[in-house]
CSV table of C-alpha atoms in Angstrom, one decimal:
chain,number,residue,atom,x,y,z
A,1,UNK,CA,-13.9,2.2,14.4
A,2,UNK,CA,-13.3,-1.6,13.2
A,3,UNK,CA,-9.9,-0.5,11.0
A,4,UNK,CA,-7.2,-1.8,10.7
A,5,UNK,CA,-4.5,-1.2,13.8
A,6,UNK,CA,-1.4,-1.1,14.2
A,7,UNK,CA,1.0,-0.3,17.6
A,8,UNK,CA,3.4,1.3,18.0
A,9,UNK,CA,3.0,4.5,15.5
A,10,UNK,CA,6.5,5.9,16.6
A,11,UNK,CA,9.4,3.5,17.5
A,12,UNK,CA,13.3,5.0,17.3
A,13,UNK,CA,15.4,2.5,18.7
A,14,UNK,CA,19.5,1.9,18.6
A,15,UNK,CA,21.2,-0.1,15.9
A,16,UNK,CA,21.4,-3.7,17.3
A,17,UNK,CA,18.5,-4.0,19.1
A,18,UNK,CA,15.4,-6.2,18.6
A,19,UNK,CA,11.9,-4.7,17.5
A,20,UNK,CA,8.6,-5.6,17.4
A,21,UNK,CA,5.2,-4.2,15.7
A,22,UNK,CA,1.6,-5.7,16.1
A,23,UNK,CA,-1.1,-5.8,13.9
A,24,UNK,CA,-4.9,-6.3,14.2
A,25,UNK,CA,-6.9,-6.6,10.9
A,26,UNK,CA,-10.1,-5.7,10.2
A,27,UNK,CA,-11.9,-8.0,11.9
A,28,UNK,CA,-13.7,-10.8,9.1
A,29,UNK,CA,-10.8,-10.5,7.1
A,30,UNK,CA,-8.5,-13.3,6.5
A,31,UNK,CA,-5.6,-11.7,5.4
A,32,UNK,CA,-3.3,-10.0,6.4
A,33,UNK,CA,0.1,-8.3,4.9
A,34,UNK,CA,3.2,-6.6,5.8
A,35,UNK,CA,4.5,-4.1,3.9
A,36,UNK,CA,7.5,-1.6,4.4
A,37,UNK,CA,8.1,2.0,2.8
A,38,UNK,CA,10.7,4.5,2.4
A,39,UNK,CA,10.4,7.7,1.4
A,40,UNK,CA,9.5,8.7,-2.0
A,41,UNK,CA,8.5,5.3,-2.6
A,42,UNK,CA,5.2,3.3,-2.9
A,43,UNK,CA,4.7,0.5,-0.1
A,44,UNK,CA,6.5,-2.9,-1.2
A,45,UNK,CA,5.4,-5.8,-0.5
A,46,UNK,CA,7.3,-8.0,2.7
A,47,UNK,CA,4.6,-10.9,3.2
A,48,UNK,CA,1.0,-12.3,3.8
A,49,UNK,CA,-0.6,-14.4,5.8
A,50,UNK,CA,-4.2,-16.3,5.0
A,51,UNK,CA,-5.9,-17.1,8.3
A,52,UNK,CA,-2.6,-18.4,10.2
A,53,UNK,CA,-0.4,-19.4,7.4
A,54,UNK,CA,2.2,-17.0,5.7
A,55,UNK,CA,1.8,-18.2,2.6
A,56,UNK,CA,4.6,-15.7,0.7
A,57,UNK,CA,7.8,-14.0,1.7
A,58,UNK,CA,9.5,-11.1,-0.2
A,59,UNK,CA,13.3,-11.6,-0.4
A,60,UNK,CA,13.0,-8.0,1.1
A,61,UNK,CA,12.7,-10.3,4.2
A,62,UNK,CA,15.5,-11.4,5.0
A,63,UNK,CA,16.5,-13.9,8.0
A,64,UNK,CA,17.1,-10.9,10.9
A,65,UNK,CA,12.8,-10.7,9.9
A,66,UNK,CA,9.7,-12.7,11.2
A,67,UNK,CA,6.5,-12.6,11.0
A,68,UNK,CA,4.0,-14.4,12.6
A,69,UNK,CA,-0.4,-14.6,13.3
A,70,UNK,CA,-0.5,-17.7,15.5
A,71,UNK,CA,-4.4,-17.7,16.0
A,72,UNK,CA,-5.1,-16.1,12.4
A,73,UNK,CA,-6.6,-13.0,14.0
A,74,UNK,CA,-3.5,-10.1,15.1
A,75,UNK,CA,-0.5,-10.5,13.6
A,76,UNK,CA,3.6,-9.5,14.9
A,77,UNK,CA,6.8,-8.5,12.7
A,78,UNK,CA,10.0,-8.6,14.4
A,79,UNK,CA,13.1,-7.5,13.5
A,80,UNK,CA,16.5,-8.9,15.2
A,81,UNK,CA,19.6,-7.1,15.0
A,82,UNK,CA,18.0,-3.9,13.5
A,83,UNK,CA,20.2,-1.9,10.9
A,84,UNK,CA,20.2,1.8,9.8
A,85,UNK,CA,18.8,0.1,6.7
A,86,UNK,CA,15.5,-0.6,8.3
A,87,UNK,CA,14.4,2.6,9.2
A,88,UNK,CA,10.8,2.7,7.2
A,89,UNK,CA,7.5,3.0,7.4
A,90,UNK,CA,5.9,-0.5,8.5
A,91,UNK,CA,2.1,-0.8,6.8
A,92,UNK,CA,-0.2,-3.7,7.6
A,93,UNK,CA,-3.2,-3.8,5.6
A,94,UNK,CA,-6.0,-7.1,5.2
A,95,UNK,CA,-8.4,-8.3,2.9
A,96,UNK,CA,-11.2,-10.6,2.5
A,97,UNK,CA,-10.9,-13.5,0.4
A,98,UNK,CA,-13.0,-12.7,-2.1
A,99,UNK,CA,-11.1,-11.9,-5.3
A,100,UNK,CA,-12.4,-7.9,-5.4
A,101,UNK,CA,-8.3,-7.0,-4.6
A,102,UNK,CA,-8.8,-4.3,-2.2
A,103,UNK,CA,-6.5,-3.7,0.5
A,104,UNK,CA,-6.9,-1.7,3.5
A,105,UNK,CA,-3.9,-0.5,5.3
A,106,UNK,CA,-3.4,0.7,8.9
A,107,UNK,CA,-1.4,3.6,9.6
A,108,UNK,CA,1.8,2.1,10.2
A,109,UNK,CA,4.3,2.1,12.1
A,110,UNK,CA,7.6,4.6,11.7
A,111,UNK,CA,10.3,3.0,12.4
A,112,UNK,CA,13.9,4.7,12.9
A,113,UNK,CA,17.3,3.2,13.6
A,114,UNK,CA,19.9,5.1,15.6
B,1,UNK,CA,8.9,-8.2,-11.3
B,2,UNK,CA,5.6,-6.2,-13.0
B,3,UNK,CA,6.3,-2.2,-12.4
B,4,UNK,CA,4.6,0.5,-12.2
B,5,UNK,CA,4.9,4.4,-13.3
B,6,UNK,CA,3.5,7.2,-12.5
B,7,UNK,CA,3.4,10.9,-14.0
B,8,UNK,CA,3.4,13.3,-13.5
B,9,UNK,CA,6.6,12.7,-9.8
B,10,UNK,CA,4.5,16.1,-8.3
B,11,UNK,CA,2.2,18.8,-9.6
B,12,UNK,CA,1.2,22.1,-8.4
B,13,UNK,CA,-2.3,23.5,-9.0
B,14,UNK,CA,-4.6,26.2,-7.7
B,15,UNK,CA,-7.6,25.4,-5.6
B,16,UNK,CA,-10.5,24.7,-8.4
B,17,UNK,CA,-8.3,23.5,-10.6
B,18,UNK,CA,-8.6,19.9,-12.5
B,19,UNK,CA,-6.1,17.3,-11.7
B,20,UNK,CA,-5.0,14.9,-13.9
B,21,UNK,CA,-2.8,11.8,-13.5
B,22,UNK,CA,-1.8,8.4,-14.8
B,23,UNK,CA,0.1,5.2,-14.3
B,24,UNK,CA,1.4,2.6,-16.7
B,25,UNK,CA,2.9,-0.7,-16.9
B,26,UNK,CA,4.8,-3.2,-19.0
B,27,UNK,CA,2.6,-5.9,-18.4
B,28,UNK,CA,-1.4,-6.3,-18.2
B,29,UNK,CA,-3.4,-6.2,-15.0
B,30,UNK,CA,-7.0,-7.3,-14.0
B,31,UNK,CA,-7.6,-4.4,-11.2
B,32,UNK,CA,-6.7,-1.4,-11.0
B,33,UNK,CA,-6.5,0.8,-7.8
B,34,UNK,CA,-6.0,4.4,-6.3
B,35,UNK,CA,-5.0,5.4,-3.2
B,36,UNK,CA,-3.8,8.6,-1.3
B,37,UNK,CA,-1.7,8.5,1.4
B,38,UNK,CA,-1.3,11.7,3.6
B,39,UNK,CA,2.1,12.4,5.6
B,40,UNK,CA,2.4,9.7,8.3
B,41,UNK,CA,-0.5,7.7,7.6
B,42,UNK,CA,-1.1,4.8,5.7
B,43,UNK,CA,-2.9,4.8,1.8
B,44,UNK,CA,-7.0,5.1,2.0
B,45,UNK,CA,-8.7,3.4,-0.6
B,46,UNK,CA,-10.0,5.7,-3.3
B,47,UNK,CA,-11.3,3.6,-6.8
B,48,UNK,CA,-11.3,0.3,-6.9
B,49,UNK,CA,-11.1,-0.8,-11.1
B,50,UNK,CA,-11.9,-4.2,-12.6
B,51,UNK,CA,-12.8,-4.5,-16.2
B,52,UNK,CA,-10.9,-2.6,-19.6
B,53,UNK,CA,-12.4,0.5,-20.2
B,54,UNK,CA,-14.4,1.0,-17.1
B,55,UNK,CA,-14.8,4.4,-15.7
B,56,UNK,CA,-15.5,4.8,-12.3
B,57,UNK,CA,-16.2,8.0,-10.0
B,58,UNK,CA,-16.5,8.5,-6.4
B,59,UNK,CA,-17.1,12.0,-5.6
B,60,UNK,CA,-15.2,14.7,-7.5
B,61,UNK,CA,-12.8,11.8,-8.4
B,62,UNK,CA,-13.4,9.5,-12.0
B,63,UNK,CA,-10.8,6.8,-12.8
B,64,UNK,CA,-10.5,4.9,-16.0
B,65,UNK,CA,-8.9,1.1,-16.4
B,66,UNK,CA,-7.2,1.9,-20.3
B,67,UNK,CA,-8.5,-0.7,-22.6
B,68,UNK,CA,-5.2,-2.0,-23.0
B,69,UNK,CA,-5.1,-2.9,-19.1
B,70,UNK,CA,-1.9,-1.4,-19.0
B,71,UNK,CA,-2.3,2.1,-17.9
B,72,UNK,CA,-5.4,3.2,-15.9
B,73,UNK,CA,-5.8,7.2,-15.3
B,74,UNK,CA,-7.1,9.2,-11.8
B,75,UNK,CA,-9.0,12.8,-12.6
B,76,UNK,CA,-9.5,15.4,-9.6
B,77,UNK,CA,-11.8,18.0,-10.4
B,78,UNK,CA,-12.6,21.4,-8.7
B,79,UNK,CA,-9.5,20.8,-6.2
B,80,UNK,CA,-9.8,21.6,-2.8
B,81,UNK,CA,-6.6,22.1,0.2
B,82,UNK,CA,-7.4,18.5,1.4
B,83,UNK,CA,-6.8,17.0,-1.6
B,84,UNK,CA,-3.2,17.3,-0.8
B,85,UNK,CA,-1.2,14.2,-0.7
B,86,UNK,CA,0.2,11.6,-2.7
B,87,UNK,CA,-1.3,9.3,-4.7
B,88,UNK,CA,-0.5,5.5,-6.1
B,89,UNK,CA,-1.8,3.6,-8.4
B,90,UNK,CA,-1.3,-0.1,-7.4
B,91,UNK,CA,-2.8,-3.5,-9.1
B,92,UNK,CA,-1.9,-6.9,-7.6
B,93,UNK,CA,0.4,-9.4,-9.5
B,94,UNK,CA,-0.6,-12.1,-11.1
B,95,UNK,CA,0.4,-15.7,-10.3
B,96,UNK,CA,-0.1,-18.5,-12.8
B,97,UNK,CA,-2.9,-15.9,-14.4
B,98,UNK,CA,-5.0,-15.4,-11.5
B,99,UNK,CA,-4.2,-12.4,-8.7
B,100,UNK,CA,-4.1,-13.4,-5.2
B,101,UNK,CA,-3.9,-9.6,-3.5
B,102,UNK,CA,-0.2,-8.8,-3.3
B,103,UNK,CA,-0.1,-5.1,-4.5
B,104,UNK,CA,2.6,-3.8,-6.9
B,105,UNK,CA,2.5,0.3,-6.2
B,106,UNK,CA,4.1,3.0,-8.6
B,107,UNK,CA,6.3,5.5,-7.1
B,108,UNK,CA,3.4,7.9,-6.7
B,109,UNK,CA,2.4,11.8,-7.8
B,110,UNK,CA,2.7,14.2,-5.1
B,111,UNK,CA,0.0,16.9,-5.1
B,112,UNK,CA,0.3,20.1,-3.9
B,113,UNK,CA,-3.2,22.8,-3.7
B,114,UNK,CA,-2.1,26.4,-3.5
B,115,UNK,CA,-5.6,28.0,-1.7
């Protein structure tokens, strides 16, 4: 299956400590997003990358978050310092560049904070 | 920001039954899409929407891009157990006029199939 992936799908860590998810896109597509959802709510949008440039952040993001996809092809969020408040569902999805608009997503990652 | 609503929040039908749902915004989009998300996994890609007034299906599923381009509708028909989930309606925003794939979802309609 060449979907998109995402590791872990389960992470419950304490309140202070640092986090990190991975991403690997479908593999021709050039980008790649991060999104984050609560419950009850549709994915909203924390920031893409085309190849290896993140061309858009969401003031969701604030500083404690980073994102990176140094060789354009998998791509890591980390979150510093995590707070209650971040407990979500973290969704990658990618894309082709190629104006059609469609998104697919992985199956994200849960995260809870202790 | 653009926003999105959907209706019906949840709906309970009988297996066989039609579904129907919409989504609406303030502001105009190009493209339209649907997806369903089921409980710990991320949306799948349903309909995929690109011109006003189109009508596209994809199994026992038809969605419609409202010739406004501000509202696009998603029909189930004949429902079965597995069409159980939620559903969103999303279209990506626009920047300077032309969309460059960042996805605005609605809150989503929550669909329950009684067997």
């Amino acid at each position: 299956d060449t979907g998109v992936s995402q590791d872990p799908r389960h992470k419950i860590t304490k309140r202070g400590q640092n986090v990190t998810f991975r991403c690997d896109p479908i593999s021709e597509h050039n980008r790649l997003y991060w999104y984050r959802q609560t419950l009850g709510q549709g994915p909203e949008f924390l920031t893409y990358f085309q190849n290896e440039a993140q061309l858009e952040k969401s003031r969701l993001l604030s500083d404690r978050f980073s994102a990176e996809r140094p060789k354009g092809s998998f791509s890591t969020l980390e979150i510093q310092r995590t707070e209650q408040g971040d407990s979500a569902m973290y969704l990658c999805a990618s894309s082709l560049i190629r104006g059609d608009e469609k998104l697919f997503f992985g199956s994200g990652t849960q995260l809870s904070v202790l | 920001g653009q926003q999105l609503n959907q209706s019906p929040q949840s709906m309970f039908i009988q297996e066989g039954e039609d579904v129907s749902m919409n989504c609406t915004s303030s502001s105009i989009f190009n493209t339209w899409l649907w997806y369903k998300q089921d409980p710990g996994e991320g949306p799948v890609l349903l309909i995929a929407l690109y011109k006003a007034g189109e009508l596209t299906s994809n199994g026992r599923l038809t969605a419609q891009f409202g010739i406004t381009r501000k509202d696009s509708f998603l029909n189930i028909s004949a429902s079965i157990p597995s069409d159980v989930g939620i559903y969103f309606c999303a279209g990506p925003e626009l920047a300077g006029g032309t969309s460059y794939g960042k996805l605005t979802f609605g809150q989503g309609t929550i669909l329950t199939v009684h067997p």
